[in-house]
Coordinates of C-alpha atoms and ligand atoms in Angstrom, one line a residue:
M101 CA 11.5 13.6 51.1
S102 CA 9.3 16.7 51.4
E103 CA 7.2 17.7 54.5
D104 CA 4.3 15.6 53.5
G105 CA 5.6 12.8 51.4
P106 CA 8.3 11.2 49.3
E107 CA 9.4 12.8 46.0
T108 CA 10.9 11.2 43.0
K109 CA 14.0 12.6 41.7
P110 CA 13.1 14.9 38.7
K111 CA 14.3 13.7 35.4
R112 CA 12.8 16.5 33.3
R113 CA 11.8 20.0 34.3
S114 CA 8.1 19.0 34.1
Q115 CA 8.7 16.2 36.5
E116 CA 9.4 18.8 39.2
W117 CA 5.6 19.2 38.9
F118 CA 4.2 15.9 37.6
G119 CA 6.8 13.4 38.9
R120 CA 6.1 14.2 42.6
L121 CA 4.5 11.7 44.9
D122 CA 3.5 14.3 47.5
S123 CA 0.4 16.4 47.8
Y124 CA 1.9 18.9 45.3
G125 CA 2.2 16.2 42.7
F126 CA -1.4 15.1 43.5
I127 CA -2.6 18.7 42.8
Y128 CA -0.5 19.2 39.7
R129 CA -1.8 16.0 38.0
S130 CA -5.3 16.0 39.4
W131 CA -6.3 19.4 38.1
M132 CA -4.7 18.6 34.7
K133 CA -6.7 15.4 34.5
N134 CA -9.9 17.4 34.4
Q135 CA -9.0 18.0 30.8
G136 CA -9.1 14.3 30.0
H137 CA -5.4 13.4 30.2
T138 CA -4.6 9.8 31.0
A139 CA -2.2 9.0 33.8
D140 CA 0.7 8.0 31.4
M141 CA 0.8 11.6 30.0
F142 CA 2.6 12.5 33.3
D143 CA 5.1 9.7 33.1
G144 CA 8.1 11.8 32.3
R145 CA 7.6 12.4 28.6
P146 CA 8.6 15.8 27.3
V147 CA 5.9 18.5 28.0
I148 CA 5.8 20.9 25.1
G149 CA 4.1 24.3 25.5
I150 CA 2.4 25.6 22.4
C151 CA 2.7 29.4 23.0
N152 CA -0.1 30.9 20.9
T153 CA -0.6 34.4 19.8
W154 CA -4.0 33.7 18.2
S155 CA -6.4 36.6 18.6
E156 CA -9.3 37.9 16.5
L157 CA -7.8 41.3 17.2
T158 CA -4.6 40.2 15.4
P159 CA -6.0 39.3 12.0
C160 CA -2.6 38.1 10.7
N161 CA -2.6 35.5 13.5
G162 CA -6.3 34.5 13.2
H163 CA -5.5 31.1 11.7
L164 CA -3.0 30.0 14.5
R165 CA -5.5 27.8 16.3
V166 CA -5.5 25.6 13.2
L167 CA -1.7 25.6 13.2
A168 CA -1.7 24.8 16.9
E169 CA -3.6 21.6 16.2
H170 CA -1.0 20.5 13.8
V171 CA 1.8 21.2 16.3
R172 CA -0.2 19.2 18.9
R173 CA -0.4 16.2 16.5
G174 CA 3.2 16.4 16.0
V175 CA 4.1 16.5 19.7
Y176 CA 1.8 13.5 20.3
A177 CA 3.3 11.7 17.4
A178 CA 6.8 12.0 18.9
G179 CA 5.6 10.8 22.3
G180 CA 5.4 14.2 24.1
L181 CA 2.5 16.0 25.9
P182 CA 1.4 19.2 24.2
L183 CA -0.2 21.9 26.3
E184 CA -1.4 25.0 24.5
F185 CA -1.5 28.4 26.2
P186 CA -2.4 32.0 25.1
V187 CA -0.2 35.0 25.5
T188 CA -0.6 38.6 24.8
S189 CA -1.1 39.2 21.0
L190 CA 0.0 42.3 19.2
G191 CA -2.0 43.1 16.1
E192 CA -0.2 45.7 14.0
S193 CA -3.2 46.9 12.1
N194 CA -5.5 47.6 15.1
M195 CA -3.5 48.5 18.1
R196 CA -2.9 52.1 19.2
P197 CA -0.8 54.0 19.6
T198 CA 1.7 51.4 18.3
T199 CA 2.3 47.6 19.0
M200 CA 5.9 48.5 19.7
L201 CA 4.8 50.0 23.0
Y202 CA 3.7 46.5 24.0
R203 CA 6.5 44.3 22.5
N204 CA 8.3 44.1 25.8
L205 CA 5.1 43.7 27.8
A206 CA 4.2 40.7 25.7
S207 CA 7.8 39.3 26.2
M208 CA 7.3 39.6 30.0
D209 CA 4.0 37.6 29.7
V210 CA 5.7 35.0 27.6
E211 CA 8.7 34.7 29.9
A212 CA 6.6 34.3 33.1
S213 CA 4.1 31.9 31.4
I214 CA 6.9 29.6 30.3
R215 CA 9.0 29.7 33.5
A216 CA 6.1 29.4 35.9
N217 CA 4.6 26.3 34.2
P218 CA 5.6 22.6 34.0
L219 CA 7.1 22.8 30.5
D220 CA 10.2 21.2 29.0
G221 CA 10.2 22.9 25.7
V222 CA 8.0 25.3 23.7
V223 CA 6.8 26.0 20.2
L224 CA 6.3 29.6 19.5
L225 CA 3.3 30.4 17.3
V226 CA 3.9 33.8 15.8
G227 CA 3.0 36.0 12.7
C228 CA 2.2 39.6 12.9
D229 CA 5.2 41.9 13.2
K230 CA 5.8 42.2 17.0
T231 CA 4.6 38.7 17.9
T232 CA 7.8 37.2 16.7
P233 CA 10.3 39.2 18.6
A234 CA 8.1 39.3 21.7
L235 CA 7.9 35.6 21.9
L236 CA 11.6 35.1 20.9
M237 CA 12.7 37.6 23.7
G238 CA 10.5 36.2 26.4
A239 CA 11.4 32.5 25.7
A240 CA 15.1 33.4 25.3
S241 CA 15.1 34.8 29.0
V242 CA 14.0 31.3 30.1
D243 CA 16.1 29.4 27.5
L244 CA 14.3 26.2 27.2
P245 CA 14.4 24.2 23.9
A246 CA 12.2 26.3 21.6
I247 CA 11.2 26.4 18.0
V248 CA 9.4 29.1 16.0
V249 CA 6.4 28.4 13.8
S250 CA 5.3 31.5 11.9
G251 CA 1.8 31.8 10.5
G252 CA 3.0 32.5 7.0
P253 CA 2.1 35.3 4.5
M254 CA -1.2 36.0 2.9
L255 CA -1.7 35.1 -0.7
S256 CA -0.9 37.8 -3.2
G257 CA -3.4 40.7 -3.5
S258 CA -4.8 41.5 -6.9
W259 CA -6.9 44.4 -8.0
K260 CA -7.8 45.5 -11.5
G261 CA -5.2 43.2 -12.9
K262 CA -2.4 44.5 -10.7
R263 CA -0.7 42.8 -7.8
L264 CA -1.3 44.4 -4.5
G265 CA 1.2 44.3 -1.7
S266 CA 0.2 44.6 1.9
G267 CA 1.2 48.0 3.3
T268 CA 3.4 49.0 0.3
D269 CA 0.3 49.7 -1.9
V270 CA -1.6 51.3 1.0
I271 CA 1.2 53.9 1.1
R272 CA 1.2 54.3 -2.6
F273 CA -2.6 54.6 -2.7
K274 CA -2.6 57.2 0.1
E275 CA -0.2 59.4 -1.8
A276 CA -2.2 58.9 -5.0
V277 CA -5.4 60.0 -3.2
R278 CA -3.5 63.1 -1.9
A279 CA -2.1 63.8 -5.3
G280 CA -5.6 63.5 -6.8
T281 CA -4.8 60.7 -9.1
M282 CA -7.0 58.0 -7.3
S283 CA -10.6 58.4 -6.0
V284 CA -11.6 57.6 -2.4
E285 CA -14.1 55.1 -3.9
E286 CA -11.3 53.3 -5.7
F287 CA -9.1 53.5 -2.6
M288 CA -11.8 51.7 -0.6
A289 CA -12.6 49.2 -3.2
A290 CA -8.9 47.9 -3.1
E291 CA -9.3 46.9 0.7
A292 CA -10.7 43.4 0.2
A293 CA -8.4 42.7 -2.7
M294 CA -5.3 43.3 -0.7
S295 CA -6.1 41.0 2.2
R296 CA -7.6 38.0 0.4
S297 CA -6.5 35.1 2.7
A298 CA -5.3 34.2 6.2
G299 CA -1.8 35.2 7.0
S300 CA 0.5 38.2 7.6
C301 CA 1.6 40.9 5.1
N302 CA 2.5 39.5 1.8
T303 CA 5.4 41.9 1.2
M304 CA 8.9 41.6 2.6
G305 CA 7.7 43.7 5.6
T306 CA 8.6 43.1 9.2
A307 CA 6.5 39.8 9.7
S308 CA 8.0 38.2 6.6
T309 CA 11.4 39.6 7.4
M310 CA 11.3 38.1 11.0
A311 CA 9.9 34.8 9.8
S312 CA 12.7 34.5 7.3
L313 CA 15.4 35.5 9.7
C314 CA 14.1 32.8 12.1
E315 CA 15.0 30.4 9.3
G316 CA 18.4 31.9 8.8
L317 CA 19.0 32.0 12.6
G318 CA 18.3 28.3 12.7
I319 CA 15.4 28.7 15.2
A320 CA 12.7 27.7 12.8
L321 CA 12.3 24.9 10.2
P322 CA 13.2 25.2 6.5
G323 CA 10.2 26.8 4.8
N324 CA 9.2 28.9 7.7
G325 CA 9.8 32.2 6.0
A326 CA 7.8 32.1 2.8
T327 CA 5.4 29.1 2.8
P328 CA 1.9 30.8 2.4
A329 CA -0.3 30.7 5.5
V330 CA -3.0 28.7 3.6
D331 CA -0.6 26.2 2.0
A332 CA -1.0 22.7 3.4
R333 CA 2.8 22.6 3.7
R334 CA 2.5 25.3 6.4
Q335 CA 0.5 22.8 8.4
A336 CA 2.9 20.1 7.8
L337 CA 5.7 22.3 9.0
A338 CA 3.7 22.9 12.2
F339 CA 3.3 19.2 12.6
E340 CA 7.1 18.7 12.1
A341 CA 7.8 21.5 14.6
G342 CA 5.8 19.7 17.2
R343 CA 7.9 16.5 16.6
R344 CA 11.2 18.4 16.6
A345 CA 10.3 20.2 19.9
V346 CA 10.1 16.7 21.6
A347 CA 13.5 15.7 20.0
M348 CA 15.0 19.0 21.0
V349 CA 14.0 18.5 24.6
E350 CA 15.5 14.9 24.5
A351 CA 18.8 16.4 23.1
D352 CA 18.6 19.4 25.5
L353 CA 19.0 21.7 22.5
R354 CA 18.2 25.1 24.0
M355 CA 17.8 28.5 22.4
S356 CA 21.1 29.6 23.5
H357 CA 22.8 26.8 21.6
V358 CA 21.2 28.0 18.3
L359 CA 21.1 31.8 18.8
T360 CA 24.8 32.5 19.0
R361 CA 26.8 35.5 17.7
P362 CA 27.6 33.8 14.4
A363 CA 23.9 33.0 13.9
F364 CA 23.0 36.7 14.4
L365 CA 25.7 37.7 11.9
N366 CA 24.2 35.2 9.5
A367 CA 20.8 36.9 10.0
V368 CA 22.2 40.3 9.3
R369 CA 23.6 39.1 5.9
L370 CA 20.3 37.3 5.2
N371 CA 18.4 40.5 6.0
A372 CA 20.5 42.4 3.4
A373 CA 19.9 39.8 0.8
L374 CA 16.2 39.8 1.4
G375 CA 15.9 43.6 1.4
G376 CA 14.5 43.1 4.9
S377 CA 12.9 45.5 7.4
T378 CA 14.8 48.0 9.4
N379 CA 12.6 46.8 12.3
A380 CA 14.7 43.6 12.4
V381 CA 17.6 45.8 13.8
V382 CA 15.9 46.6 17.1
H383 CA 14.3 43.2 17.4
L384 CA 17.5 41.3 16.9
L385 CA 19.5 43.7 19.2
A386 CA 16.9 43.1 21.9
L387 CA 16.9 39.4 21.5
A388 CA 20.7 39.2 21.6
G389 CA 20.5 41.3 24.8
R390 CA 18.2 38.7 26.5
L391 CA 20.8 35.9 25.6
G392 CA 23.9 37.9 26.6
V393 CA 25.2 37.6 23.0
D394 CA 27.8 40.2 22.0
F395 CA 26.0 41.7 19.0
S396 CA 25.7 45.5 18.4
L397 CA 24.4 48.1 16.1
D398 CA 27.8 48.3 14.4
D399 CA 27.6 44.6 13.6
W400 CA 24.6 45.4 11.4
D401 CA 26.7 47.7 9.3
A402 CA 29.9 45.7 9.4
A403 CA 28.3 42.3 8.6
G404 CA 25.8 43.5 6.1
R405 CA 27.8 46.2 4.4
D406 CA 28.7 44.4 1.1
V407 CA 25.8 42.1 0.9
P408 CA 23.6 42.7 -2.1
C409 CA 19.8 42.4 -2.3
L410 CA 19.0 39.3 -4.2
V411 CA 15.2 39.3 -3.8
N412 CA 12.8 41.4 -6.0
L413 CA 10.1 41.8 -3.5
M414 CA 8.0 44.7 -2.4
P415 CA 8.8 47.2 -0.8
S416 CA 12.3 47.1 -2.4
G417 CA 11.1 45.4 -5.6
Q418 CA 7.9 44.2 -7.4
Y419 CA 7.0 40.7 -6.3
L420 CA 5.2 39.2 -3.3
M421 CA 5.8 36.5 -0.8
E422 CA 3.8 33.9 -2.8
D423 CA 6.1 34.5 -5.8
F424 CA 9.1 34.2 -3.5
F425 CA 7.8 30.9 -2.1
H426 CA 7.4 29.5 -5.7
A427 CA 10.8 30.9 -6.6
G428 CA 12.5 28.9 -3.9
G429 CA 12.0 30.9 -0.8
V430 CA 14.4 31.6 2.0
G431 CA 16.4 28.4 1.4
A432 CA 17.2 29.5 -2.0
V433 CA 18.6 32.8 -0.8
L434 CA 20.6 31.2 2.0
A435 CA 22.1 28.8 -0.6
E436 CA 23.0 31.8 -2.8
I437 CA 24.7 33.6 0.0
A438 CA 26.2 30.5 1.6
P439 CA 29.8 31.7 0.8
L440 CA 29.0 34.7 3.1
L441 CA 27.6 32.6 5.9
D442 CA 28.8 30.3 8.7
T443 CA 26.8 27.3 7.6
T444 CA 28.3 25.0 10.2
L445 CA 25.9 26.4 12.8
P446 CA 23.4 24.1 14.5
T447 CA 19.7 24.6 13.8
V448 CA 16.5 23.3 15.5
T449 CA 16.5 20.4 13.1
G450 CA 19.5 19.0 14.8
R451 CA 21.6 19.4 11.6
P452 CA 23.8 22.2 10.5
L453 CA 22.5 25.0 8.3
S454 CA 24.6 23.6 5.4
A455 CA 22.5 20.4 5.5
E456 CA 19.3 22.4 5.3
I457 CA 20.2 24.4 2.3
A458 CA 22.0 21.6 0.4
E459 CA 19.1 21.0 -1.9
A460 CA 17.8 24.5 -2.0
E461 CA 17.5 26.0 -5.5
A462 CA 16.2 29.3 -7.1
F463 CA 13.5 28.5 -9.8
D464 CA 12.7 32.1 -10.9
R465 CA 15.7 34.4 -11.5
D466 CA 13.4 37.4 -11.9
V467 CA 12.4 37.0 -8.1
I468 CA 15.6 35.5 -6.7
F469 CA 18.7 36.8 -8.4
P470 CA 22.2 35.2 -8.2
L471 CA 24.9 36.4 -5.9
D472 CA 27.1 37.4 -8.9
A473 CA 24.4 39.4 -10.6
P474 CA 22.2 40.7 -7.8
F475 CA 19.0 42.7 -7.8
K476 CA 20.6 45.6 -6.0
P477 CA 24.3 46.0 -4.9
A478 CA 25.5 46.5 -1.3
A479 CA 22.0 46.5 0.4
G480 CA 22.9 45.9 4.0
I481 CA 21.4 48.3 6.5
A482 CA 23.7 51.2 6.9
V483 CA 24.4 52.7 10.4
L484 CA 25.0 56.4 10.3
R485 CA 26.7 58.5 13.0
G486 CA 27.4 62.2 13.5
N487 CA 26.5 65.1 15.6
L488 CA 22.8 64.5 14.8
A489 CA 23.0 60.9 15.8
P490 CA 25.8 60.3 18.2
R491 CA 24.7 56.7 19.1
G492 CA 23.6 55.9 15.6
A493 CA 20.8 55.9 13.1
V494 CA 19.8 53.4 10.3
I495 CA 18.8 53.6 6.6
K496 CA 17.8 50.9 4.3
P497 CA 19.6 51.5 1.0
S498 CA 17.7 48.9 -1.0
A499 CA 14.5 50.9 -0.4
A500 CA 16.0 54.5 -0.9
T501 CA 16.6 56.6 -4.0
P502 CA 20.2 56.2 -5.1
A503 CA 20.6 59.9 -6.0
L504 CA 19.7 61.0 -2.5
M505 CA 22.2 58.8 -0.7
R506 CA 24.6 61.7 -0.7
H507 CA 22.6 64.8 -0.1
T508 CA 22.7 68.3 1.6
G509 CA 19.5 70.2 2.2
K510 CA 17.7 72.6 4.5
A511 CA 15.6 71.1 7.3
I512 CA 11.9 71.4 7.7
V513 CA 11.2 70.4 11.3
F514 CA 8.1 68.8 12.7
D515 CA 7.8 68.5 16.5
G516 CA 5.7 65.4 16.6
P517 CA 2.9 63.5 14.8
D518 CA 0.3 66.2 15.5
D519 CA 2.5 68.9 14.1
L520 CA 3.2 66.8 11.1
K521 CA -0.4 66.0 10.4
A522 CA -1.3 69.7 10.8
R523 CA 1.3 71.1 8.4
I524 CA 2.5 68.4 5.9
D525 CA 0.0 69.6 3.2
T526 CA 0.9 73.3 3.6
V527 CA 4.6 73.5 4.1
E528 CA 6.5 74.8 1.1
A529 CA 9.2 72.2 0.5
S530 CA 11.7 71.9 -2.3
A531 CA 13.2 68.6 -3.8
D532 CA 16.3 69.3 -1.8
S533 CA 14.5 69.8 1.5
I534 CA 15.1 67.4 4.4
L535 CA 12.1 66.6 6.5
V536 CA 12.8 66.2 10.2
L537 CA 10.4 64.5 12.6
R538 CA 11.1 64.2 16.3
N539 CA 9.5 63.1 19.6
C540 CA 8.6 59.8 18.0
G541 CA 11.2 57.6 19.7
P542 CA 10.8 55.0 22.4
K543 CA 10.0 57.5 25.1
G544 CA 8.7 60.4 23.1
Y545 CA 5.8 58.8 21.1
P546 CA 5.9 56.6 23.3
G547 CA 6.7 53.2 21.7
M548 CA 8.7 54.4 18.6
A549 CA 6.0 54.4 16.1
E550 CA 6.2 53.4 12.4
I551 CA 5.8 57.0 11.1
G552 CA 9.4 57.7 10.0
N553 CA 8.5 57.6 6.3
L554 CA 6.8 61.0 6.5
P555 CA 4.3 61.7 3.7
I556 CA 5.7 63.8 0.9
P557 CA 4.6 67.5 1.1
R558 CA 1.7 68.2 -1.2
N559 CA 3.5 70.8 -3.3
L560 CA 6.2 68.2 -4.1
L561 CA 3.7 65.5 -4.9
E562 CA 1.8 67.7 -7.3
A563 CA 5.2 68.4 -8.9
G564 CA 5.7 64.7 -9.3
I565 CA 8.3 64.3 -6.7
T566 CA 7.9 61.0 -4.8
D567 CA 11.0 60.9 -2.5
V568 CA 12.9 63.3 -0.3
V569 CA 15.3 62.7 2.6
R570 CA 13.5 62.2 5.9
I571 CA 15.1 61.9 9.3
S572 CA 13.5 60.8 12.6
D573 CA 13.8 59.0 15.8
A574 CA 10.8 56.9 14.8
R575 CA 10.7 53.4 13.1
M576 CA 9.2 52.7 9.6
S577 CA 6.9 49.9 8.6
G578 CA 8.8 47.1 6.9
T579 CA 6.4 47.5 4.0
A580 CA 7.5 51.2 3.5
F581 CA 10.1 52.7 1.2
G582 CA 12.0 55.9 0.5
T583 CA 15.2 57.7 1.6
V584 CA 14.4 57.5 5.3
V585 CA 16.8 57.8 8.1
L586 CA 15.4 56.1 11.2
H587 CA 16.1 55.2 14.9
V588 CA 18.1 58.3 15.6
A589 CA 19.7 57.7 19.0
P590 CA 19.5 59.2 21.5
E591 CA 15.9 60.3 20.6
A592 CA 14.7 63.9 21.1
A593 CA 12.8 63.0 24.2
D594 CA 15.9 61.5 25.7
G595 CA 18.1 64.6 25.2
G596 CA 19.3 63.8 21.7
P597 CA 20.4 66.5 19.3
L598 CA 17.4 65.9 17.1
A599 CA 15.6 68.1 19.6
L600 CA 17.8 71.0 18.7
V601 CA 17.3 71.1 15.0
E602 CA 15.5 74.3 13.6
T603 CA 13.8 74.8 10.3
G604 CA 16.3 76.1 7.9
D605 CA 19.4 74.4 9.4
T606 CA 21.6 72.6 6.9
I607 CA 21.9 68.8 7.2
T608 CA 24.2 66.6 5.2
L609 CA 23.4 62.8 4.7
D610 CA 26.3 60.8 3.3
V611 CA 25.4 57.1 3.3
P612 CA 28.7 55.9 1.6
A613 CA 30.6 57.7 4.4
R614 CA 28.1 56.6 7.1
T615 CA 27.6 60.2 8.4
L616 CA 24.7 62.4 9.3
H617 CA 25.8 65.9 10.1
L618 CA 23.9 69.0 11.3
D619 CA 25.7 72.1 10.2
V620 CA 25.3 74.1 13.4
S621 CA 28.2 74.9 15.8
D622 CA 28.4 73.1 19.2
T623 CA 28.2 76.5 20.9
E624 CA 24.9 77.3 19.2
L625 CA 23.6 73.8 19.9
E626 CA 24.4 74.3 23.6
A627 CA 22.5 77.6 23.6
R628 CA 19.5 75.9 22.0
R629 CA 19.6 73.1 24.6
A630 CA 19.7 75.6 27.5
R631 CA 16.4 77.2 26.1
R632 CA 14.6 74.0 25.5
A633 CA 12.3 72.5 28.1
A634 CA 13.0 68.9 29.2
F635 CA 10.6 66.1 28.0
V636 CA 7.9 65.3 30.5
S637 CA 6.0 62.1 29.9
P638 CA 2.1 62.5 30.0
Y639 CA 1.7 59.0 31.5
A640 CA 1.2 59.0 35.3
R641 CA 0.4 55.3 35.8
G642 CA 0.2 51.8 34.3
W643 CA 2.3 50.0 31.7
E644 CA 3.0 53.3 29.8
K645 CA 4.6 54.8 32.9
L646 CA 6.8 51.8 33.5
Y647 CA 7.7 51.6 29.8
V648 CA 8.8 55.3 29.6
E649 CA 10.8 55.1 32.8
H650 CA 12.7 52.0 31.7
V651 CA 12.8 51.8 27.9
Q652 CA 16.3 51.9 26.4
Q653 CA 17.2 53.6 23.2
A654 CA 16.9 52.1 19.7
D655 CA 20.7 51.5 19.4
T656 CA 20.5 48.6 21.9
G657 CA 17.0 47.4 20.8
A658 CA 14.6 49.5 23.0
D659 CA 14.1 46.7 25.6
L660 CA 13.4 47.7 29.1
D661 CA 16.5 48.1 31.3
F662 CA 15.4 45.5 33.8
L663 CA 14.5 42.9 31.1
V664 CA 18.0 42.6 29.5
G665 CA 19.4 39.2 30.2
G666 CA 17.5 36.1 31.4
S667 CA 16.7 34.3 34.7
G668 CA 16.9 30.7 33.3
D669 CA 14.1 28.1 33.8
G670 CA 14.5 27.6 37.5
V671 CA 11.7 28.3 39.9
P672 CA 12.7 28.5 43.5
R673 CA 9.5 27.6 45.2
V674 CA 6.6 25.2 44.8
S675 CA 3.1 26.6 44.6
H676 CA 0.5 27.1 47.4
Ligands
FES860 FE1 0.3 41.9 10.6 FE2 1.5 43.2 8.6 S1 -0.1 43.9 9.8 S2 1.9 41.3 9.4

């Protein structure tokens, strides 16, 4: 009995709101009824939140309202009550200075929105790169039953008879314009041909990588990774996700039951087989941190080390997500690498992964290669260490030039993005040069921008050289390629040795040995450190100030220190 009336004993979480017979229950139900809900909608049936990142400023998620309707139908069909709500959306193509600056902010929005409201389970509607980790992270800190529905990739781009891949071909075209082999008029004419339907990037960039890894993690339904955004089967998947969310609440199948350490290791192996984005490294590390799962940067190397790339997709290969879908999609890849996976793990379907991939098959061996004759050998993301990256750095071998995987060269150092822009077309580089970019990490940029695949200096481009070793504390777009060492930790702005490199220093990259070495003595490095001014953030207020003060380094996922872990779904006080 509360102060002003009797209460019923809550059966579900949502009944702590809607099941009350006191004035609070009156308020909770009464105001909801202004949306036309009938009384029986509050009778204890599972209440499923549809957490939607739809936004016209996030073009990759512009169709999520349509998918939300299909989720809603599925929830109703299974006897639940669907309630859609908006959260911060992060549009990769529009947001400045980088969406990664706001991933953790969006996750806080998601966490608070789920915990503070009368929800028993949630469907996470995601698409563009950061929307997937942001919603996963926020939901994981509450740990209700949850299921991911991705928006799906755009249809293949096509221009002048050639396939166009999102992002990947922008980078190629940009270099072609700089090299004088493509006109600006042609460059602009390709825009509409590249993005010809709703959906996210049609390459195996970060969005497709994260959507596919959700399938491998077991937190999304089969088909989530590759089904095109405009394919009716994507809508059917959304419907089914709504149905499954209700069943998951009834079975109390929470995120933490699915997202376990073995599931993360499966995802690392799948990422290698897909030639997936390096951004998955920071996102999965941050997600594991929210769940308290023992999963580290070294697991990326150890678990993915010998896994080959099976998928011939841009940026590592030539095909696009639509081709991948028709070739069998993520399920076919999971079936190929099943001997390397723990397929006994539970998934949101209520069945083990083995049951989900039992019927999966590859239909086009030019797109999905067999495990015993792969597209590229040993493609797992490599973790490098050495005096230039004491806490680690990463490189994606499948997108790199094999001849540069063991390389020694002289550094050309850029102090940040402005310095890079000002000098990249005038520096005199050689094919052996190593380009170093710093002050682009989580604190330095801030937000760890996707600029680690520095442009090739003009004099090299004109000589027909299209790849050199590049090293930075930045990230790289999942659609990008090249021999690019990323995520150097600690970053320059956090006191990392990257801050101490000078133009002309010798650096040795040895990917097979997993080392990154700056050939300068410790004594000289200490002398340089003493001369160097400490980083001072230009941000005096707002989110950016909070972010710079609390963001952690890339080797643990670049989450904010006070967001690591979770607070569960409990709410200690009623409202008002
Ligand atoms: Fe949105 Fe690539 S820009 S997925």
